[in-house]
Tab-separated table of C-alpha atoms in Angstrom:
chain	number	residue	atom	x	y	z
A	983	ARG	CA	88.644	95.803	101.620
A	984	LYS	CA	90.976	96.772	98.809
A	985	GLU	CA	92.728	93.986	96.945
A	986	VAL	CA	96.057	95.776	97.194
A	987	GLU	CA	97.076	98.375	99.754
A	988	GLN	CA	100.099	100.617	99.809
A	989	ASP	CA	101.267	103.426	102.028
A	990	PRO	CA	100.786	106.466	99.768
A	991	GLY	CA	103.660	108.347	101.370
A	992	PRO	CA	105.053	110.720	100.386
A	993	PHE	CA	108.523	109.459	101.143
A	994	ASN	CA	111.100	112.237	100.980
A	995	VAL	CA	114.631	110.904	101.245
A	996	PRO	CA	118.099	112.359	100.629
A	997	GLU	CA	120.266	111.147	97.776
A	998	GLY	CA	122.131	108.006	98.697
A	999	ALA	CA	119.540	106.848	101.213
A	1000	THR	CA	117.966	103.426	101.315
A	1001	VAL	CA	114.185	103.354	101.211
A	1002	ALA	CA	111.703	100.499	101.437
A	1003	PHE	CA	108.074	100.227	100.407
A	1004	ASN	CA	105.645	97.562	101.435
A	1005	CYS	CA	102.442	96.457	99.815
A	1006	THR	CA	99.849	94.048	101.167
A	1007	TYR	CA	97.362	92.010	99.167
A	1008	SER	CA	94.155	90.432	100.355
A	1009	ASN	CA	93.677	87.414	98.091
A	1010	SER	CA	95.806	84.449	99.074
A	1011	ALA	CA	95.243	82.983	95.590
A	1012	SER	CA	97.350	85.759	94.042
A	1013	GLN	CA	100.076	84.298	91.870
A	1014	SER	CA	101.978	87.056	90.090
A	1015	PHE	CA	103.432	90.204	91.580
A	1016	PHE	CA	104.995	93.281	90.084
A	1017	TRP	CA	106.331	96.718	90.849
A	1018	TYR	CA	105.625	99.419	88.297
A	1019	ARG	CA	107.040	102.913	88.251
A	1020	GLN	CA	104.968	105.896	87.181
A	1021	ASP	CA	106.433	109.327	86.566
A	1022	CYS	CA	104.258	112.409	86.896
A	1023	ARG	CA	101.671	112.571	84.093
A	1024	LYS	CA	103.176	109.497	82.396
A	1025	GLU	CA	102.132	105.911	81.955
A	1026	PRO	CA	103.134	103.140	84.373
A	1027	LYS	CA	106.178	101.148	83.317
A	1028	LEU	CA	107.357	97.824	84.634
A	1029	LEU	CA	110.132	98.157	87.183
A	1030	MET	CA	110.412	94.503	88.074
A	1031	SER	CA	108.475	91.323	88.530
A	1032	VAL	CA	108.596	89.804	92.009
A	1033	TYR	CA	109.504	86.160	92.354
A	1034	SER	CA	108.980	83.858	95.297
A	1035	SER	CA	112.679	83.622	95.966
A	1036	GLY	CA	113.115	87.375	95.832
A	1037	ASN	CA	115.005	89.127	93.098
A	1038	GLU	CA	117.424	91.948	92.613
A	1039	ASP	CA	118.058	94.312	89.732
A	1040	GLY	CA	120.923	96.653	90.420
A	1041	ARG	CA	119.939	98.936	93.281
A	1042	PHE	CA	116.437	97.479	93.458
A	1043	THR	CA	115.437	94.423	95.461
A	1044	ALA	CA	111.952	92.937	95.527
A	1045	GLN	CA	110.735	90.354	97.990
A	1046	LEU	CA	107.571	88.355	98.404
A	1047	ASN	CA	106.187	87.015	101.660
A	1048	ARG	CA	103.272	84.735	100.848
A	1049	ALA	CA	102.567	83.807	104.454
A	1050	SER	CA	101.997	87.437	105.406
A	1051	GLN	CA	100.724	88.418	101.958
A	1052	TYR	CA	103.001	91.324	101.301
A	1053	ILE	CA	105.615	92.328	98.815
A	1054	SER	CA	108.371	94.824	99.319
A	1055	LEU	CA	110.639	96.999	97.244
A	1056	LEU	CA	114.008	98.169	98.521
A	1057	ILE	CA	115.894	100.931	96.759
A	1058	ARG	CA	119.526	101.401	97.740
A	1059	ASP	CA	121.685	104.447	97.058
A	1060	SER	CA	118.710	106.542	95.957
A	1061	LYS	CA	119.176	108.785	92.940
A	1062	LEU	CA	117.290	111.941	92.035
A	1063	SER	CA	115.974	110.030	89.031
A	1064	ASP	CA	114.270	107.529	91.336
A	1065	SER	CA	111.674	110.180	92.207
A	1066	ALA	CA	108.370	108.738	91.011
A	1067	THR	CA	105.291	106.880	92.184
A	1068	TYR	CA	105.747	103.147	92.683
A	1069	LEU	CA	102.747	100.928	92.022
A	1070	CYS	CA	102.290	97.494	93.497
A	1071	VAL	CA	100.440	95.119	91.147
A	1072	VAL	CA	99.042	91.694	91.912
A	1073	ASN	CA	97.457	89.135	89.614
A	1074	LEU	CA	95.431	86.020	90.339
A	1075	ASN	CA	96.646	84.339	87.140
A	1076	THR	CA	93.059	83.726	86.134
A	1077	GLY	CA	93.381	86.244	83.361
A	1078	ASN	CA	92.802	89.984	83.269
A	1079	GLN	CA	92.669	90.314	87.030
A	1080	PHE	CA	95.485	92.753	87.618
A	1081	TYR	CA	94.956	94.673	90.840
A	1082	PHE	CA	96.815	97.922	91.327
A	1083	GLY	CA	97.723	99.662	94.524
A	1084	THR	CA	97.219	103.408	94.646
A	1085	GLY	CA	100.950	103.959	94.589
A	1086	THR	CA	103.670	105.212	96.913
A	1087	SER	CA	105.203	108.574	96.117
A	1088	LEU	CA	108.978	108.920	96.423
A	1089	THR	CA	110.932	112.149	96.174
A	1090	VAL	CA	114.705	111.988	96.377
A	1091	ILE	CA	116.154	115.257	97.600
A	1092	PRO	CA	119.597	116.588	96.628
B	1227	ILE	CA	108.343	102.558	67.299
B	1228	ALA	CA	106.812	99.424	68.763
B	1229	GLY	CA	104.287	100.013	71.457
B	1230	ILE	CA	100.850	101.427	72.109
B	1231	THR	CA	99.515	104.630	70.661
B	1232	GLN	CA	96.582	106.432	72.246
B	1233	ALA	CA	94.630	109.364	70.870
B	1234	PRO	CA	93.735	112.001	71.727
B	1235	THR	CA	96.352	112.940	74.303
B	1236	SER	CA	93.841	115.184	76.007
B	1237	GLN	CA	90.311	116.339	75.380
B	1238	ILE	CA	87.767	118.623	76.970
B	1239	LEU	CA	84.254	117.438	76.318
B	1240	ALA	CA	80.785	118.727	77.083
B	1241	ALA	CA	78.552	116.446	79.105
B	1242	GLY	CA	76.240	114.378	76.958
B	1243	ARG	CA	78.632	114.188	74.035
B	1244	ARG	CA	79.868	110.943	72.554
B	1245	MET	CA	83.610	110.330	72.635
B	1246	THR	CA	85.861	107.570	71.369
B	1247	LEU	CA	89.368	107.100	72.711
B	1248	ARG	CA	91.568	105.280	70.268
B	1249	CYS	CA	94.192	102.680	71.091
B	1250	THR	CA	96.473	100.896	68.639
B	1251	GLN	CA	99.296	98.473	69.343
B	1252	ASP	CA	101.852	97.025	66.979
B	1253	MET	CA	103.249	94.279	69.184
B	1254	ARG	CA	100.713	91.655	68.065
B	1255	HIS	CA	99.587	91.259	71.649
B	1256	ASN	CA	96.431	89.224	72.093
B	1257	ALA	CA	95.146	90.857	75.270
B	1258	MET	CA	94.233	94.527	75.589
B	1259	TYR	CA	92.815	96.568	78.433
B	1260	TRP	CA	91.365	99.946	79.277
B	1261	TYR	CA	92.008	101.446	82.709
B	1262	ARG	CA	91.071	104.711	84.271
B	1263	GLN	CA	93.264	106.355	86.883
B	1264	ASP	CA	91.829	108.685	89.485
B	1265	LEU	CA	93.576	110.295	92.422
B	1266	GLY	CA	93.432	108.102	95.486
B	1267	LEU	CA	91.812	105.209	93.628
B	1268	GLY	CA	94.606	103.836	91.528
B	1269	LEU	CA	94.085	102.160	88.189
B	1270	ARG	CA	90.739	100.469	87.693
B	1271	LEU	CA	89.888	98.141	84.831
B	1272	ILE	CA	87.042	99.295	82.584
B	1273	HIS	CA	86.980	96.652	79.851
B	1274	TYR	CA	89.335	94.073	78.481
B	1275	SER	CA	89.761	91.826	75.469
B	1276	ASN	CA	91.582	88.499	75.574
B	1277	THR	CA	91.733	88.207	71.806
B	1278	ALA	CA	90.309	89.800	68.685
B	1279	GLY	CA	86.551	89.395	68.551
B	1280	THR	CA	86.040	89.056	72.309
B	1281	THR	CA	85.577	91.604	75.068
B	1282	GLY	CA	84.746	91.535	78.757
B	1283	LYS	CA	83.732	93.864	81.557
B	1284	GLY	CA	86.122	95.011	84.201
B	1285	GLU	CA	85.563	96.643	87.565
B	1286	VAL	CA	83.975	99.893	86.306
B	1287	PRO	CA	82.328	99.243	82.909
B	1288	ASP	CA	79.190	101.372	83.215
B	1289	GLY	CA	78.985	104.164	80.663
B	1290	TYR	CA	81.716	102.667	78.482
B	1291	SER	CA	81.791	100.278	75.556
B	1292	VAL	CA	84.609	98.679	73.585
B	1293	SER	CA	85.108	96.703	70.424
B	1294	ARG	CA	87.943	94.508	69.170
B	1295	ALA	CA	87.527	94.041	65.465
B	1296	ASN	CA	91.194	93.153	64.967
B	1297	THR	CA	94.317	92.447	67.003
B	1298	ASP	CA	95.755	95.947	66.841
B	1299	ASP	CA	92.859	98.258	67.732
B	1300	PHE	CA	90.819	98.559	70.899
B	1301	PRO	CA	88.735	101.751	70.972
B	1302	LEU	CA	86.865	102.879	74.079
B	1303	THR	CA	83.597	104.759	73.602
B	1304	LEU	CA	81.724	106.963	76.031
B	1305	ALA	CA	78.217	107.056	74.603
B	1306	SER	CA	77.088	110.064	76.622
B	1307	ALA	CA	79.859	111.557	78.713
B	1308	VAL	CA	79.253	112.607	82.327
B	1309	PRO	CA	81.519	114.674	84.612
B	1310	SER	CA	82.363	111.603	86.720
B	1311	GLN	CA	84.134	110.210	83.661
B	1312	THR	CA	86.736	112.946	83.956
B	1313	SER	CA	89.897	110.918	84.371
B	1314	VAL	CA	93.114	109.757	82.784
B	1315	TYR	CA	92.541	106.727	80.587
B	1316	PHE	CA	95.293	104.211	79.898
B	1317	CYS	CA	95.179	101.529	77.274
B	1318	ALA	CA	97.410	98.523	77.915
B	1319	SER	CA	98.269	95.241	76.284
B	1320	SER	CA	99.937	91.951	77.140
B	1321	PRO	CA	101.005	88.991	75.007
B	1322	ASP	CA	98.038	86.998	76.260
B	1323	SER	CA	95.715	86.942	79.235
B	1324	ALA	CA	97.964	84.892	81.525
B	1325	GLY	CA	98.538	86.712	84.754
B	1326	ALA	CA	102.293	86.391	84.652
B	1327	ASN	CA	102.456	88.572	81.583
B	1328	VAL	CA	103.684	92.110	81.842
B	1329	LEU	CA	101.411	94.960	80.888
B	1330	THR	CA	102.605	97.583	78.427
B	1331	PHE	CA	100.780	100.895	78.684
B	1332	GLY	CA	100.042	103.666	76.264
B	1333	ALA	CA	100.865	107.263	77.197
B	1334	GLY	CA	97.316	107.951	78.352
B	1335	SER	CA	94.398	110.136	77.342
B	1336	ARG	CA	93.409	112.908	79.730
B	1337	LEU	CA	89.674	113.513	79.477
B	1338	THR	CA	87.769	116.343	81.106
B	1339	VAL	CA	83.977	116.306	80.965
B	1340	LEU	CA	82.294	119.603	81.788
């Protein structure tokens, strides 16, 4: 079983739409959670860390559900520039054990 | 510009050849990592280093070696390249090895082994 699983998509949404991605993780000892964004043929870049209480950064909201072992990312008012692959990342906090999902592809359509 | 520099950006290599991918960071991060990214498999850890002078094996270390002679440099060597090592390689770093730290990635090295 993979440590981190994501729906690969693709998600094709119109501009202005709200879209949500979920990611599940298998190890209940996981302590740190992140969403990274990766543009085509580029390196992953941190979008946001995910905190237990949930957190928001502008149009982006991340939530963590430890009981069900999933994290989510909500994007409101989608922009063309949001088109990218979104990677879910989980860490056990034991050092070096970052586990990456395979990514969810989002295309925002004019 | 602060960050991670990888070289080469891309390379086509004959099977059996030796290849070193270079990675340099100027952020004085203690921890450094090498990942490979393959379609449908996501990023997988090859080797890591928690601090200068130490290295460790990740999920897919076979066929690769690393060294960490100083804080800034973390080269990845393929002793005898095979076609299955065709991939995009990302070097990353973090302030230390604590899991809450954010990873900063280099721009990647696209390697094709024929």
